[in-house]
Amino acid sequence: MEHFNVKTGHLPSNLGQESLYQVLPEVKKAKEHLLKGDAAGNDFLGWVNLPEDYDHEEFCRLKADAQRLSAKSKLFVVIGIGGSYLGARMVIEALQSEFASMVRGEKPYIVYAGHTLGEDYYSQLLTLLDREDYSVAVISKSGTTTEPAVAFRIVKAHLEKKYGKEEARQRIVAITDARKGALHTIAVQEGYPMYVIPDNVGGRFSVLTPVGLLPIAMAGYDVDQLMQGARDMRKVCIEKETLEENPAMMYAAARNVLYRSGVKVEMLVSALPNLRYLAEWWKQLYGESEGKEHKGLLPHSLSITTDLHSMGQYVQDGERLMMETMLHVKQPATHVPVPTDEKNLDGINYLVGKSLTEINDCAMQGTIEAHVSGGVPVLELEVERIDEYVLGQLIYFFEFACGLSGYTLGVNPFDQPGVEAYKKNMFRLLGKPGF
Ligand code: PA5
């Protein structure tokens, strides 16, 4: 497996190796629960074996559908919310140019819907869809979630008006439950190509199913490499038994030790702006898995150096309630040197010859030193680079560690009873029959 390391050298001395080893038996027990399926939530463990145990015929069909739709689409509308869109968005935004919406290549550009009810968002989207050829993936495990259902109704009506009912049918793919839900019924009646979200994989663990893979393939990225990275990480997470060899066990142990010491907030910190959706996906994964029974670290994120100029003061000097997990990517995909300037009026000639990555790395190391001295425990997560393979590693690592961490915390990491509360109120306020 490629270099992938969780470093604990910046934890306070009273929470070092000894504390990590004290929690190790609980993490091992949690691992047993994940592998034997003998604890709460055991009907949602399908993701554990996904990188090895997936439908190869469906995987090939998915790549063929992605190619077929790419050939006739400039835009691809991905409709979904929460676990039904964040995984795909994380991978796509990590890999595409930050300016992809303005500098379009051969592959379709992905736009999102169903994750918001903002009215202006939809009128702006429809204006865009008037101009561009597009196709649609509508994704909902339950098939009954209001936001994507409303978005799909709006986009489907536009698509049918633009292309006619028959061609619209050729431009829609539905990803949903195998048997039930309104989306399943629509897809069967309209004859849309359909992909199934396995019963035993919850939304936030579903990026390595068609939920994530179809949009990622449509955007032109290598889903084989993504699965390979996940497969290699799975082997390490499952086979290695020590904290030093198993990064997921180390991460789960460290965050539980810190939580028990009084830390309330974990901030995932990255120095690369294209990883902001990795943080959004991670927030859902950990927040929805652990935030139960009035327990759990609150997941938050920072992008440095950007947020050091807004949140830096609080982290350095505000209430002591947080830890940081610094995601350090060692190699950039490209290099931009600082050019020389004879006059040196800006006074930065001392940086000439250094790459931006060297400067960014110094900013990260400087931040770590400052925050540690300000009383913030810091974990470092070090990866070689960002590509499909490493993103596959990261996905599986964070998922497996989340299962370990949730069981160690003493909650069922695989349900989300709290998500229902707002829906009941919304339905009552909207006058939905039965509410
Ligand atoms: O992780 C989860 O379960 C949620 O975030 C769901 O993914 C989200 O609510 C969307 O649900 P559905 O796919 O059923 O539309």
CSV table of C-alpha atoms and ligand atoms in Angstrom, one decimal:
chain,number,residue,atom,x,y,z
A,1,MET,CA,0.0,0.0,0.0
A,2,GLU,CA,1.1,3.6,-0.7
A,3,HIS,CA,2.4,5.7,2.2
A,4,PHE,CA,-0.5,6.6,4.6
A,5,ASN,CA,0.3,7.5,8.2
A,6,VAL,CA,-1.5,8.7,11.3
A,7,LYS,CA,1.1,10.6,13.4
A,8,THR,CA,0.4,11.2,17.1
A,9,GLY,CA,3.6,13.0,18.0
A,10,HIS,CA,1.8,16.3,18.8
A,11,LEU,CA,-0.6,14.9,21.4
A,12,PRO,CA,0.0,16.2,24.9
A,13,SER,CA,2.4,14.1,26.9
A,14,ASN,CA,-0.4,13.0,29.4
A,15,LEU,CA,-2.4,11.7,26.4
A,16,GLY,CA,0.4,9.9,24.6
A,17,GLN,CA,1.2,6.3,23.9
A,18,GLU,CA,0.1,5.0,27.3
A,19,SER,CA,-3.5,6.4,26.9
A,20,LEU,CA,-3.7,5.1,23.4
A,21,TYR,CA,-2.8,1.6,24.6
A,22,GLN,CA,-5.3,1.8,27.4
A,23,VAL,CA,-8.1,2.3,24.9
A,24,LEU,CA,-6.7,-0.4,22.5
A,25,PRO,CA,-8.8,-3.3,23.9
A,26,GLU,CA,-12.0,-1.3,23.3
A,27,VAL,CA,-10.9,-0.5,19.8
A,28,LYS,CA,-10.1,-4.2,19.2
A,29,LYS,CA,-13.6,-5.1,20.5
A,30,ALA,CA,-15.1,-2.6,18.1
A,31,LYS,CA,-13.2,-4.1,15.3
A,32,GLU,CA,-14.6,-7.5,16.2
A,33,HIS,CA,-18.1,-6.1,16.1
A,34,LEU,CA,-17.4,-4.7,12.6
A,35,LEU,CA,-16.0,-8.0,11.3
A,36,LYS,CA,-18.4,-10.4,13.1
A,37,GLY,CA,-21.5,-8.2,12.8
A,38,ASP,CA,-22.5,-8.9,16.4
A,39,ALA,CA,-23.5,-5.4,17.6
A,40,ALA,CA,-26.1,-2.7,17.1
A,41,GLY,CA,-26.3,-1.6,13.5
A,42,ASN,CA,-25.1,-4.9,12.1
A,43,ASP,CA,-27.6,-4.9,9.3
A,44,PHE,CA,-25.7,-1.9,7.8
A,45,LEU,CA,-22.2,-3.4,7.5
A,46,GLY,CA,-22.3,-4.1,3.7
A,47,TRP,CA,-19.7,-1.3,3.2
A,48,VAL,CA,-17.0,-3.3,5.1
A,49,ASN,CA,-16.5,-5.7,2.2
A,50,LEU,CA,-17.6,-3.5,-0.8
A,51,PRO,CA,-14.1,-3.0,-2.3
A,52,GLU,CA,-13.8,-6.8,-2.6
A,53,ASP,CA,-17.3,-7.9,-2.9
A,54,TYR,CA,-19.2,-5.9,-5.5
A,55,ASP,CA,-21.2,-6.7,-8.5
A,56,HIS,CA,-18.7,-6.8,-11.4
A,57,GLU,CA,-21.3,-7.0,-14.1
A,58,GLU,CA,-23.0,-3.9,-12.7
A,59,PHE,CA,-19.7,-2.1,-12.4
A,60,CYS,CA,-19.1,-2.6,-16.2
A,61,ARG,CA,-22.6,-1.5,-17.0
A,62,LEU,CA,-22.0,1.6,-14.9
A,63,LYS,CA,-18.9,2.5,-16.8
A,64,ALA,CA,-20.7,1.9,-20.2
A,65,ASP,CA,-23.6,4.1,-19.1
A,66,ALA,CA,-21.2,6.8,-18.0
A,67,GLN,CA,-19.6,6.7,-21.5
A,68,ARG,CA,-22.9,6.7,-23.3
A,69,LEU,CA,-24.2,9.7,-21.4
A,70,SER,CA,-20.9,11.5,-21.6
A,71,ALA,CA,-21.0,11.4,-25.4
A,72,LYS,CA,-24.2,13.5,-25.5
A,73,SER,CA,-23.9,15.7,-22.4
A,74,LYS,CA,-22.0,18.9,-21.6
A,75,LEU,CA,-23.5,18.8,-18.1
A,76,PHE,CA,-24.5,16.0,-15.8
A,77,VAL,CA,-27.0,16.9,-13.1
A,78,VAL,CA,-26.5,14.8,-9.9
A,79,ILE,CA,-29.7,14.9,-7.8
A,80,GLY,CA,-29.3,13.8,-4.2
A,81,ILE,CA,-28.7,14.9,-0.6
A,82,GLY,CA,-26.5,13.9,2.3
A,83,GLY,CA,-25.0,10.5,1.7
A,84,SER,CA,-26.6,10.4,-1.7
A,85,TYR,CA,-24.4,13.2,-3.1
A,86,LEU,CA,-21.5,14.2,-0.7
A,87,GLY,CA,-19.2,11.2,-1.6
A,88,ALA,CA,-19.3,11.8,-5.3
A,89,ARG,CA,-18.9,15.6,-4.9
A,90,MET,CA,-15.9,15.0,-2.6
A,91,VAL,CA,-14.1,12.9,-5.2
A,92,ILE,CA,-15.0,15.1,-8.2
A,93,GLU,CA,-14.1,18.4,-6.5
A,94,ALA,CA,-10.8,16.9,-5.2
A,95,LEU,CA,-9.7,15.9,-8.7
A,96,GLN,CA,-11.1,18.5,-11.0
A,97,SER,CA,-9.7,22.0,-11.7
A,98,GLU,CA,-10.9,24.6,-9.4
A,99,PHE,CA,-11.9,26.5,-12.5
A,100,ALA,CA,-13.6,23.6,-14.3
A,101,SER,CA,-16.9,25.4,-14.5
A,102,MET,CA,-15.2,28.1,-16.6
A,103,VAL,CA,-12.6,26.0,-18.5
A,104,ARG,CA,-14.5,23.0,-19.7
A,105,GLY,CA,-12.8,20.0,-21.1
A,106,GLU,CA,-14.1,17.1,-23.1
A,107,LYS,CA,-15.9,15.5,-20.1
A,108,PRO,CA,-19.2,16.6,-18.8
A,109,TYR,CA,-19.2,19.1,-15.9
A,110,ILE,CA,-21.2,18.0,-12.9
A,111,VAL,CA,-23.8,20.2,-11.3
A,112,TYR,CA,-25.7,19.3,-8.2
A,113,ALA,CA,-29.4,19.5,-7.3
A,114,GLY,CA,-31.7,18.1,-4.6
A,115,HIS,CA,-29.3,19.1,-1.8
A,116,THR,CA,-31.1,22.5,-1.3
A,117,LEU,CA,-34.6,24.0,-1.6
A,118,GLY,CA,-33.2,27.5,-2.5
A,119,GLU,CA,-35.7,28.7,-5.1
A,120,ASP,CA,-33.2,31.0,-6.9
A,121,TYR,CA,-30.7,28.0,-7.1
A,122,TYR,CA,-33.3,26.2,-9.3
A,123,SER,CA,-34.2,29.1,-11.5
A,124,GLN,CA,-30.5,29.7,-12.1
A,125,LEU,CA,-30.0,25.9,-12.8
A,126,LEU,CA,-32.9,25.9,-15.3
A,127,THR,CA,-31.4,28.9,-17.1
A,128,LEU,CA,-28.2,26.9,-17.5
A,129,LEU,CA,-30.0,23.8,-18.6
A,130,ASP,CA,-31.8,25.7,-21.3
A,131,ARG,CA,-28.4,26.4,-22.9
A,132,GLU,CA,-26.5,23.1,-22.5
A,133,ASP,CA,-27.0,19.4,-23.4
A,134,TYR,CA,-27.4,17.4,-20.2
A,135,SER,CA,-28.2,14.1,-18.5
A,136,VAL,CA,-29.4,13.3,-15.0
A,137,ALA,CA,-28.6,10.9,-12.2
A,138,VAL,CA,-31.3,10.9,-9.5
A,139,ILE,CA,-30.1,9.3,-6.3
A,140,SER,CA,-32.2,8.4,-3.3
A,141,LYS,CA,-31.9,5.3,-1.2
A,142,SER,CA,-35.3,5.6,0.4
A,143,GLY,CA,-36.7,7.1,-2.8
A,144,THR,CA,-38.9,9.3,-0.7
A,145,THR,CA,-36.7,12.2,0.4
A,146,THR,CA,-38.4,15.5,-0.2
A,147,GLU,CA,-35.5,17.7,-1.5
A,148,PRO,CA,-34.3,15.3,-4.3
A,149,ALA,CA,-38.0,14.4,-5.1
A,150,VAL,CA,-38.8,18.1,-5.7
A,151,ALA,CA,-35.6,18.7,-7.6
A,152,PHE,CA,-36.2,15.7,-9.8
A,153,ARG,CA,-39.7,16.7,-10.6
A,154,ILE,CA,-38.4,20.2,-11.7
A,155,VAL,CA,-35.5,18.8,-13.7
A,156,LYS,CA,-37.5,16.0,-15.3
A,157,ALA,CA,-40.2,18.4,-16.5
A,158,HIS,CA,-37.4,20.6,-18.1
A,159,LEU,CA,-35.7,17.6,-19.7
A,160,GLU,CA,-38.9,16.2,-21.2
A,161,LYS,CA,-39.8,19.7,-22.6
A,162,LYS,CA,-36.3,20.1,-24.0
A,163,TYR,CA,-35.8,16.7,-25.6
A,164,GLY,CA,-39.2,15.0,-25.6
A,165,LYS,CA,-40.3,12.1,-23.4
A,166,GLU,CA,-38.4,9.4,-25.3
A,167,GLU,CA,-35.0,11.1,-25.4
A,168,ALA,CA,-35.4,12.3,-21.8
A,169,ARG,CA,-35.8,8.6,-20.8
A,170,GLN,CA,-32.4,7.9,-22.4
A,171,ARG,CA,-30.8,10.7,-20.4
A,172,ILE,CA,-32.0,9.7,-16.9
A,173,VAL,CA,-30.4,7.1,-14.6
A,174,ALA,CA,-32.0,6.3,-11.3
A,175,ILE,CA,-30.0,5.0,-8.3
A,176,THR,CA,-32.3,3.7,-5.5
A,177,ASP,CA,-33.6,0.8,-3.5
A,178,ALA,CA,-34.0,-2.6,-5.2
A,179,ARG,CA,-37.7,-2.9,-4.4
A,180,LYS,CA,-39.4,0.0,-2.8
A,181,GLY,CA,-39.8,3.8,-2.6
A,182,ALA,CA,-41.4,6.4,-4.9
A,183,LEU,CA,-38.2,6.7,-7.0
A,184,HIS,CA,-38.2,3.0,-7.6
A,185,THR,CA,-41.8,3.1,-8.8
A,186,ILE,CA,-41.1,6.1,-11.1
A,187,ALA,CA,-38.0,4.4,-12.6
A,188,VAL,CA,-39.8,1.1,-13.3
A,189,GLN,CA,-42.8,2.8,-14.8
A,190,GLU,CA,-40.7,5.2,-17.0
A,191,GLY,CA,-38.2,2.5,-17.9
A,192,TYR,CA,-35.1,4.4,-16.7
A,193,PRO,CA,-31.8,2.5,-16.4
A,194,MET,CA,-31.5,1.7,-12.7
A,195,TYR,CA,-28.8,0.9,-10.2
A,196,VAL,CA,-29.3,-0.5,-6.8
A,197,ILE,CA,-28.1,0.8,-3.4
A,198,PRO,CA,-27.6,-2.4,-1.4
A,199,ASP,CA,-29.9,-2.7,1.6
A,200,ASN,CA,-27.0,-3.2,4.0
A,201,VAL,CA,-25.1,0.0,3.0
A,202,GLY,CA,-26.3,3.3,4.6
A,203,GLY,CA,-26.2,6.6,2.7
A,204,ARG,CA,-23.0,8.0,4.3
A,205,PHE,CA,-21.2,4.8,3.6
A,206,SER,CA,-22.3,4.5,0.0
A,207,VAL,CA,-19.7,6.3,-2.0
A,208,LEU,CA,-18.2,3.0,-3.3
A,209,THR,CA,-21.6,1.9,-4.7
A,210,PRO,CA,-23.2,3.4,-7.9
A,211,VAL,CA,-24.3,6.4,-5.7
A,212,GLY,CA,-20.7,7.7,-5.9
A,213,LEU,CA,-19.3,5.6,-8.7
A,214,LEU,CA,-21.6,6.7,-11.5
A,215,PRO,CA,-21.2,10.5,-11.1
A,216,ILE,CA,-17.4,10.0,-10.6
A,217,ALA,CA,-17.2,7.9,-13.8
A,218,MET,CA,-19.3,10.5,-15.6
A,219,ALA,CA,-16.9,13.2,-14.6
A,220,GLY,CA,-14.2,11.2,-16.2
A,221,TYR,CA,-12.3,9.8,-13.2
A,222,ASP,CA,-10.9,6.3,-12.8
A,223,VAL,CA,-13.2,4.3,-10.6
A,224,ASP,CA,-11.0,1.2,-10.9
A,225,GLN,CA,-8.2,3.1,-9.2
A,226,LEU,CA,-10.6,4.4,-6.6
A,227,MET,CA,-11.7,0.8,-5.8
A,228,GLN,CA,-8.0,-0.4,-5.8
A,229,GLY,CA,-7.1,2.3,-3.2
A,230,ALA,CA,-10.1,1.3,-1.0
A,231,ARG,CA,-9.2,-2.4,-1.5
A,232,ASP,CA,-5.6,-2.0,-0.3
A,233,MET,CA,-6.7,0.1,2.7
A,234,ARG,CA,-9.3,-2.5,3.6
A,235,LYS,CA,-6.6,-5.2,3.8
A,236,VAL,CA,-4.6,-3.0,6.2
A,237,CYS,CA,-7.6,-2.1,8.3
A,238,ILE,CA,-8.8,-5.7,8.6
A,239,GLU,CA,-5.5,-7.6,8.9
A,240,LYS,CA,-3.3,-5.3,11.0
A,241,GLU,CA,-3.7,-5.5,14.7
A,242,THR,CA,-1.4,-2.9,16.2
A,243,LEU,CA,-1.9,0.8,16.4
A,244,GLU,CA,1.3,1.5,14.6
A,245,GLU,CA,0.4,-0.7,11.6
A,246,ASN,CA,-3.3,0.1,11.5
A,247,PRO,CA,-4.1,3.8,10.8
A,248,ALA,CA,-7.8,3.4,11.3
A,249,MET,CA,-7.3,1.8,14.8
A,250,MET,CA,-4.8,4.6,15.7
A,251,TYR,CA,-7.2,7.3,14.6
A,252,ALA,CA,-10.2,5.8,16.4
A,253,ALA,CA,-8.1,5.3,19.6
A,254,ALA,CA,-6.7,8.8,19.5
A,255,ARG,CA,-10.1,10.6,19.0
A,256,ASN,CA,-11.7,8.6,21.8
A,257,VAL,CA,-8.8,9.3,24.2
A,258,LEU,CA,-9.1,13.0,23.3
A,259,TYR,CA,-12.9,13.0,23.7
A,260,ARG,CA,-12.6,11.4,27.1
A,261,SER,CA,-10.0,14.0,28.1
A,262,GLY,CA,-12.7,16.7,27.6
A,263,VAL,CA,-12.2,17.7,23.9
A,264,LYS,CA,-15.5,18.5,22.3
A,265,VAL,CA,-14.7,19.5,18.7
A,266,GLU,CA,-12.5,17.9,16.0
A,267,MET,CA,-11.4,20.1,13.2
A,268,LEU,CA,-10.3,18.4,10.0
A,269,VAL,CA,-7.7,20.8,8.6
A,270,SER,CA,-6.3,20.8,5.1
A,271,ALA,CA,-4.1,23.2,3.2
A,272,LEU,CA,-5.7,22.4,-0.2
A,273,PRO,CA,-8.9,24.2,-1.2
A,274,ASN,CA,-10.0,21.3,-3.5
A,275,LEU,CA,-10.4,19.1,-0.4
A,276,ARG,CA,-13.3,21.2,1.1
A,277,TYR,CA,-15.8,18.6,0.1
A,278,LEU,CA,-13.7,15.9,1.6
A,279,ALA,CA,-14.3,17.8,4.9
A,280,GLU,CA,-18.0,18.1,4.1
A,281,TRP,CA,-18.3,14.3,3.5
A,282,TRP,CA,-16.2,13.6,6.6
A,283,LYS,CA,-18.5,15.8,8.7
A,284,GLN,CA,-21.5,13.9,7.7
A,285,LEU,CA,-19.8,10.5,8.2
A,286,TYR,CA,-18.7,11.3,11.7
A,287,GLY,CA,-21.5,13.7,12.8
A,288,GLU,CA,-24.3,11.4,11.7
A,289,SER,CA,-22.5,8.3,13.0
A,290,GLU,CA,-21.4,9.5,16.4
A,291,GLY,CA,-23.7,12.4,17.4
A,292,LYS,CA,-26.1,10.5,19.5
A,293,GLU,CA,-27.3,10.2,23.1
A,294,HIS,CA,-25.7,13.6,23.7
A,295,LYS,CA,-22.3,12.2,22.9
A,296,GLY,CA,-19.7,12.6,20.2
A,297,LEU,CA,-17.0,15.0,18.9
A,298,LEU,CA,-18.5,17.8,16.9
A,299,PRO,CA,-16.9,17.6,13.4
A,300,HIS,CA,-15.8,20.9,12.0
A,301,SER,CA,-13.2,21.9,9.4
A,302,LEU,CA,-10.7,24.5,8.5
A,303,SER,CA,-8.9,25.3,5.2
A,304,ILE,CA,-5.5,26.8,5.7
A,305,THR,CA,-4.1,29.2,5.2
A,306,THR,CA,-7.4,30.8,4.2
A,307,ASP,CA,-9.2,30.3,7.5
A,308,LEU,CA,-6.2,31.2,9.7
A,309,HIS,CA,-7.1,34.7,8.8
A,310,SER,CA,-10.6,34.3,10.1
A,311,MET,CA,-10.7,31.4,12.6
A,312,GLY,CA,-7.0,31.4,13.6
A,313,GLN,CA,-7.4,33.7,16.5
A,314,TYR,CA,-10.1,31.5,18.1
A,315,VAL,CA,-8.2,28.3,17.6
A,316,GLN,CA,-5.1,29.8,19.0
A,317,ASP,CA,-6.6,31.6,22.0
A,318,GLY,CA,-10.3,30.9,22.4
A,319,GLU,CA,-12.1,28.4,24.5
A,320,ARG,CA,-10.0,25.2,24.8
A,321,LEU,CA,-12.4,22.6,23.4
A,322,MET,CA,-10.9,21.4,20.2
A,323,MET,CA,-8.4,19.1,18.6
A,324,GLU,CA,-7.2,19.2,15.0
A,325,THR,CA,-6.6,16.5,12.5
A,326,MET,CA,-4.2,17.9,9.9
A,327,LEU,CA,-4.4,16.3,6.5
A,328,HIS,CA,-1.0,16.6,5.0
A,329,VAL,CA,-0.7,15.9,1.3
A,330,LYS,CA,3.0,15.5,0.5
A,331,GLN,CA,3.1,16.0,-3.3
A,332,PRO,CA,1.1,18.4,-5.5
A,333,ALA,CA,0.0,17.3,-8.9
A,334,THR,CA,1.8,20.3,-10.5
A,335,HIS,CA,4.5,22.9,-9.5
A,336,VAL,CA,4.3,26.7,-9.5
A,337,PRO,CA,7.6,28.4,-8.5
A,338,VAL,CA,7.8,31.9,-7.0
A,339,PRO,CA,9.3,34.1,-9.7
A,340,THR,CA,12.2,36.4,-9.1
A,341,ASP,CA,11.8,40.2,-9.1
A,342,GLU,CA,14.9,42.3,-9.2
A,343,LYS,CA,13.3,45.3,-7.4
A,344,ASN,CA,11.9,43.1,-4.6
A,345,LEU,CA,9.5,45.8,-3.6
A,346,ASP,CA,7.2,43.3,-2.0
A,347,GLY,CA,10.2,41.9,0.0
A,348,ILE,CA,9.5,38.3,-0.8
A,349,ASN,CA,12.7,37.5,-2.8
A,350,TYR,CA,13.6,35.2,0.1
A,351,LEU,CA,11.0,32.8,-1.3
A,352,VAL,CA,12.4,32.7,-4.8
A,353,GLY,CA,13.1,29.1,-6.0
A,354,LYS,CA,10.7,27.6,-3.4
A,355,SER,CA,7.6,26.0,-4.7
A,356,LEU,CA,4.2,26.9,-3.3
A,357,THR,CA,4.0,23.5,-1.7
A,358,GLU,CA,7.2,24.2,0.3
A,359,ILE,CA,5.7,27.5,1.5
A,360,ASN,CA,2.3,25.8,2.2
A,361,ASP,CA,4.1,23.0,4.2
A,362,CYS,CA,5.9,25.6,6.3
A,363,ALA,CA,2.6,27.3,6.9
A,364,MET,CA,1.2,23.9,8.1
A,365,GLN,CA,4.1,23.1,10.3
A,366,GLY,CA,4.1,26.6,11.7
A,367,THR,CA,0.4,26.3,12.4
A,368,ILE,CA,0.9,22.9,14.1
A,369,GLU,CA,3.6,24.4,16.4
A,370,ALA,CA,1.5,27.4,17.2
A,371,HIS,CA,-1.7,25.5,17.9
A,372,VAL,CA,0.1,22.8,20.0
A,373,SER,CA,1.7,25.6,22.1
A,374,GLY,CA,-1.8,27.1,22.4
A,375,GLY,CA,-3.1,23.8,23.9
A,376,VAL,CA,-4.7,22.2,20.9
A,377,PRO,CA,-3.9,18.5,20.5
A,378,VAL,CA,-3.0,17.8,16.9
A,379,LEU,CA,-3.1,14.5,14.9
A,380,GLU,CA,-1.4,14.4,11.5
A,381,LEU,CA,-2.8,12.3,8.7
A,382,GLU,CA,-0.1,12.1,6.0
A,383,VAL,CA,-0.8,10.9,2.4
A,384,GLU,CA,1.4,10.9,-0.6
A,385,ARG,CA,-0.8,12.9,-3.1
A,386,ILE,CA,-4.4,13.3,-4.2
A,387,ASP,CA,-5.6,11.0,-7.0
A,388,GLU,CA,-8.2,8.4,-7.4
A,389,TYR,CA,-6.1,5.7,-5.6
A,390,VAL,CA,-5.4,7.9,-2.5
A,391,LEU,CA,-9.0,9.1,-2.4
A,392,GLY,CA,-10.0,5.4,-2.3
A,393,GLN,CA,-7.6,4.8,0.6
A,394,LEU,CA,-9.0,7.9,2.4
A,395,ILE,CA,-12.6,6.8,1.9
A,396,TYR,CA,-12.1,3.3,3.3
A,397,PHE,CA,-9.8,4.6,6.1
A,398,PHE,CA,-12.4,7.2,7.3
A,399,GLU,CA,-15.3,4.7,7.1
A,400,PHE,CA,-13.5,1.9,8.9
A,401,ALA,CA,-12.2,4.3,11.6
A,402,CYS,CA,-15.7,5.7,12.0
A,403,GLY,CA,-17.2,2.3,12.7
A,404,LEU,CA,-14.4,1.6,15.2
A,405,SER,CA,-14.7,5.0,16.8
A,406,GLY,CA,-18.5,4.9,17.1
A,407,TYR,CA,-18.5,1.5,18.8
A,408,THR,CA,-15.7,2.6,21.1
A,409,LEU,CA,-17.7,5.7,22.0
A,410,GLY,CA,-20.6,3.4,22.9
A,411,VAL,CA,-23.2,4.3,20.2
A,412,ASN,CA,-24.7,2.6,17.2
A,413,PRO,CA,-22.7,4.2,14.4
A,414,PHE,CA,-25.0,3.1,11.7
A,415,ASP,CA,-28.4,4.7,12.4
A,416,GLN,CA,-29.5,8.3,12.3
A,417,PRO,CA,-32.7,8.7,14.3
A,418,GLY,CA,-32.2,12.4,14.8
A,419,VAL,CA,-32.5,13.3,11.1
A,420,GLU,CA,-36.2,12.6,11.2
A,421,ALA,CA,-37.2,15.3,13.6
A,422,TYR,CA,-37.1,18.3,11.2
A,423,LYS,CA,-38.9,16.3,8.5
A,424,LYS,CA,-42.0,15.7,10.7
A,425,ASN,CA,-42.3,19.4,11.4
A,426,MET,CA,-41.7,20.4,7.8
A,427,PHE,CA,-44.4,17.9,6.6
A,428,ARG,CA,-46.8,19.2,9.2
A,429,LEU,CA,-46.2,22.8,8.2
A,430,LEU,CA,-46.6,21.9,4.5
A,431,GLY,CA,-49.8,20.1,5.2
A,432,LYS,CA,-48.6,16.7,4.0
A,433,PRO,CA,-51.4,14.1,4.5
A,434,GLY,CA,-50.9,12.2,7.7
A,435,PHE,CA,-48.8,14.9,9.4
B,1,PA5,O1,-26.6,9.1,5.5
B,1,PA5,C1,-27.8,9.2,5.4
B,1,PA5,O2,-28.5,8.2,5.6
B,1,PA5,C2,-28.5,10.4,4.9
B,1,PA5,O3,-27.7,11.5,4.8
B,1,PA5,C3,-29.1,10.2,3.6
B,1,PA5,O4,-28.1,9.8,2.7
B,1,PA5,C4,-29.9,11.4,3.1
B,1,PA5,O5,-30.9,11.7,4.0
B,1,PA5,C5,-30.6,11.1,1.8
B,1,PA5,O6,-31.4,10.0,1.9
B,1,PA5,P1,-31.9,9.2,0.6
B,1,PA5,O7,-30.8,8.6,-0.1
B,1,PA5,O8,-32.9,8.1,1.2
B,1,PA5,O9,-32.7,10.2,-0.2
